[in-house]
XYZ file of C-alpha atoms in Angstrom:
117
model
C 11.216 -21.898 -21.254
C 11.044 -20.362 -24.666
C 11.279 -16.486 -25.091
C 7.519 -15.906 -26.417
C 6.419 -17.627 -22.755
C 8.723 -15.781 -20.824
C 7.553 -12.421 -22.713
C 3.842 -13.452 -22.302
C 4.469 -14.186 -18.241
C 6.299 -10.674 -17.809
C 3.498 -8.829 -19.785
C 0.944 -10.588 -17.391
C 2.979 -9.749 -14.403
C 3.055 -6.063 -15.258
C -0.704 -5.801 -16.135
C -1.676 -7.510 -12.578
C 0.766 -5.267 -10.621
C -1.105 -2.344 -12.452
C -4.238 -3.859 -11.572
C -3.383 -4.277 -8.074
C -2.749 -0.635 -7.764
C -5.969 0.383 -9.349
C -7.793 -2.370 -6.773
C -6.101 -0.924 -3.676
C -7.210 2.700 -5.006
C -10.718 1.169 -5.166
C -10.167 -0.467 -1.810
C -11.317 -3.526 -3.561
C -9.711 -6.009 -1.305
C -10.944 -9.274 -2.478
C -9.887 -8.232 -5.931
C -6.526 -7.173 -4.571
C -5.979 -10.632 -3.030
C -6.461 -12.376 -6.157
C -3.900 -10.381 -7.718
C -1.432 -11.210 -5.261
C -2.285 -14.923 -5.616
C -1.856 -14.183 -9.382
C 1.415 -12.649 -9.014
C 2.653 -15.331 -6.637
C 1.919 -18.018 -9.783
C 3.621 -15.825 -12.316
C 6.533 -15.209 -10.224
C 7.073 -18.852 -9.272
C 6.853 -19.768 -13.114
C 9.451 -16.973 -14.063
C 11.624 -18.240 -11.047
C 13.699 -20.690 -13.182
C 14.514 -17.735 -15.916
C 18.130 -17.152 -15.733
C 18.737 -15.001 -18.965
C 16.284 -12.226 -20.253
C 16.073 -11.548 -23.992
C 17.111 -7.642 -24.478
C 13.787 -6.930 -25.494
C 12.333 -8.305 -22.404
C 14.499 -6.301 -20.402
C 12.326 -3.162 -21.101
C 9.370 -5.107 -19.681
C 11.374 -6.327 -16.496
C 12.121 -2.455 -15.757
C 8.411 -1.750 -16.353
C 7.578 -4.327 -13.738
C 10.104 -2.759 -11.340
C 8.965 0.902 -12.028
C 5.101 -0.358 -11.067
C 6.149 -2.389 -8.186
C 7.974 0.762 -6.846
C 4.945 2.673 -7.575
C 2.774 0.288 -5.504
C 5.278 -0.032 -3.045
C 5.168 3.860 -2.518
C 1.185 3.901 -2.388
C 1.205 1.154 0.152
C 3.865 2.776 2.546
C 2.464 6.272 2.245
C -0.807 4.888 3.107
C 0.126 2.938 5.974
C 2.180 6.115 7.291
C -0.931 7.933 6.866
C -3.052 5.577 9.008
C -0.344 5.310 11.724
C -0.211 9.367 11.858
C -4.196 9.283 12.100
C -4.140 6.555 14.746
C -1.514 8.595 16.530
C -3.540 11.852 16.313
C -6.762 10.284 17.832
C -4.742 8.805 20.593
C -3.081 11.836 22.092
C -4.049 13.094 25.313
C -6.416 15.988 25.221
C -6.809 18.577 27.818
C -9.911 20.242 27.612
C -10.292 23.805 29.203
C -13.332 23.951 31.874
C -14.162 26.590 34.641
C -14.108 26.299 38.064
C -16.581 27.309 40.589
C -15.149 30.684 40.932
C -14.977 31.306 37.217
C -11.669 30.698 36.572
C -10.173 28.484 33.816
C -8.659 24.937 34.860
C -7.090 21.746 32.728
C -9.312 18.630 33.459
C -7.124 15.717 32.443
C -8.508 12.959 30.539
C -7.069 9.621 29.313
C -6.704 10.840 25.820
C -8.563 8.193 23.667
C -10.856 10.258 21.566
C -12.546 7.057 20.496
C -13.035 5.427 23.761
C -16.516 6.360 24.222
C -16.203 8.470 27.139
C -17.185 11.860 27.227
């Protein structure tokens, strides 16, 4: 593959990675899935390239940087979702009052979103 074709593919890959992050932030899942498919095609096309021109190494570093930014965004989002699910899954102990007027803790199963009151 000639240098111009490799450079063109690298530039497309960098732009798609950036687009993927923007689509993820906008929660545009269908566009994000299309970006993933386009990335896979480009990576397969670049798979046979063994040596990069020195000018293309800068583009490859940009791709690595953009890919790490996406990985950080997706990991941080996953952590936030896991923490949120853990919060809503915790057991809660509401305080109620007995017939004598003293407070007592009632145990419930802890699923805030279980539909039970």
